[in-house]
Amino acid sequence: GMLAHAFQPGPGLGGDAHFDEDEMWTNNFRNYNLYRVAAHELGHSLGLSHSTDIGALMYPSYIFSGDVQLS
């Protein structure tokens, strides 16, 4: 299913992000890391699109290697 989604910037819902409350959100490598998913969705809220780089934060599929490093 869908973990979360965000709207591109704009009027109305623009920039809003929504998270599936039925998911088991964590702050580690178990289940779904909230920080990782939130950072990805914030990227969409700021206007970023998906990346084809499998190691990129904006890669469209959820992959979590155990650390969240943003720079």
mmCIF file of C-alpha atoms in Angstrom:
data_model
loop_
_atom_site.group_PDB
_atom_site.id
_atom_site.type_symbol
_atom_site.label_atom_id
_atom_site.label_comp_id
_atom_site.label_asym_id
_atom_site.label_seq_id
_atom_site.Cartn_x
_atom_site.Cartn_y
_atom_site.Cartn_z
ATOM 1 C CA GLY A 1 0.000 0.000 0.000
ATOM 2 C CA MET A 2 0.869 3.643 0.170
ATOM 3 C CA LEU A 3 2.865 4.761 3.207
ATOM 4 C CA ALA A 4 2.363 8.460 2.662
ATOM 5 C CA HIS A 5 1.891 11.050 -0.037
ATOM 6 C CA ALA A 6 2.499 14.744 -0.482
ATOM 7 C CA PHE A 7 1.270 17.394 -2.850
ATOM 8 C CA GLN A 8 3.595 19.550 -4.925
ATOM 9 C CA PRO A 9 3.668 23.244 -3.897
ATOM 10 C CA GLY A 10 0.612 25.251 -4.849
ATOM 11 C CA PRO A 11 -2.676 26.639 -3.554
ATOM 12 C CA GLY A 12 -5.114 24.655 -1.442
ATOM 13 C CA LEU A 13 -3.551 21.293 -0.569
ATOM 14 C CA GLY A 14 -0.231 22.320 -2.139
ATOM 15 C CA GLY A 15 2.660 21.239 0.073
ATOM 16 C CA ASP A 16 0.492 19.100 2.369
ATOM 17 C CA ALA A 17 1.752 15.640 3.364
ATOM 18 C CA HIS A 18 -0.369 12.759 4.636
ATOM 19 C CA PHE A 19 0.864 9.631 6.431
ATOM 20 C CA ASP A 20 -0.948 6.289 6.752
ATOM 21 C CA GLU A 21 -1.753 5.952 10.450
ATOM 22 C CA ASP A 22 -2.179 2.177 10.095
ATOM 23 C CA GLU A 23 1.548 1.695 9.450
ATOM 24 C CA MET A 24 3.953 0.683 12.211
ATOM 25 C CA TRP A 25 6.166 3.806 12.180
ATOM 26 C CA THR A 26 9.547 3.547 13.905
ATOM 27 C CA ASN A 27 12.717 5.574 14.394
ATOM 28 C CA ASN A 28 14.980 2.639 13.513
ATOM 29 C CA PHE A 29 15.329 -0.004 10.795
ATOM 30 C CA ARG A 30 12.271 -2.051 11.820
ATOM 31 C CA ASN A 31 9.052 -1.605 9.845
ATOM 32 C CA TYR A 32 8.887 1.906 8.343
ATOM 33 C CA ASN A 33 11.238 4.658 9.460
ATOM 34 C CA LEU A 34 9.168 7.804 9.965
ATOM 35 C CA TYR A 35 12.172 10.117 9.485
ATOM 36 C CA ARG A 36 13.054 8.542 6.129
ATOM 37 C CA VAL A 37 9.505 8.654 4.802
ATOM 38 C CA ALA A 38 8.878 12.184 6.160
ATOM 39 C CA ALA A 39 12.054 13.489 4.510
ATOM 40 C CA HIS A 40 10.978 11.937 1.186
ATOM 41 C CA GLU A 41 7.492 13.453 1.424
ATOM 42 C CA LEU A 42 8.904 16.841 2.453
ATOM 43 C CA GLY A 43 10.926 16.706 -0.763
ATOM 44 C CA HIS A 44 7.668 16.437 -2.705
ATOM 45 C CA SER A 45 6.142 19.257 -0.633
ATOM 46 C CA LEU A 46 9.089 21.426 -1.697
ATOM 47 C CA GLY A 47 8.660 20.495 -5.361
ATOM 48 C CA LEU A 48 11.124 17.621 -5.832
ATOM 49 C CA SER A 49 10.237 14.703 -8.108
ATOM 50 C CA HIS A 50 11.307 11.071 -7.862
ATOM 51 C CA SER A 51 14.882 10.047 -8.685
ATOM 52 C CA THR A 52 16.075 7.016 -10.644
ATOM 53 C CA ASP A 53 19.092 6.692 -8.304
ATOM 54 C CA ILE A 54 18.308 3.737 -6.002
ATOM 55 C CA GLY A 55 20.375 5.320 -3.207
ATOM 56 C CA ALA A 56 18.612 8.690 -3.379
ATOM 57 C CA LEU A 57 16.151 9.928 -0.773
ATOM 58 C CA MET A 58 13.705 10.656 -3.588
ATOM 59 C CA TYR A 59 13.782 7.121 -5.047
ATOM 60 C CA PRO A 60 10.096 6.132 -5.474
ATOM 61 C CA SER A 61 10.207 2.799 -3.585
ATOM 62 C CA TYR A 62 10.797 2.501 0.160
ATOM 63 C CA ILE A 63 14.324 1.238 0.843
ATOM 64 C CA PHE A 64 15.915 1.808 4.241
ATOM 65 C CA SER A 65 19.531 0.821 4.850
ATOM 66 C CA GLY A 66 19.597 1.618 8.553
ATOM 67 C CA ASP A 67 20.700 5.234 8.627
ATOM 68 C CA VAL A 68 19.170 8.564 7.723
ATOM 69 C CA GLN A 69 21.776 11.066 6.574
ATOM 70 C CA LEU A 70 20.626 14.338 5.120
ATOM 71 C CA SER A 71 23.045 16.988 3.942
#
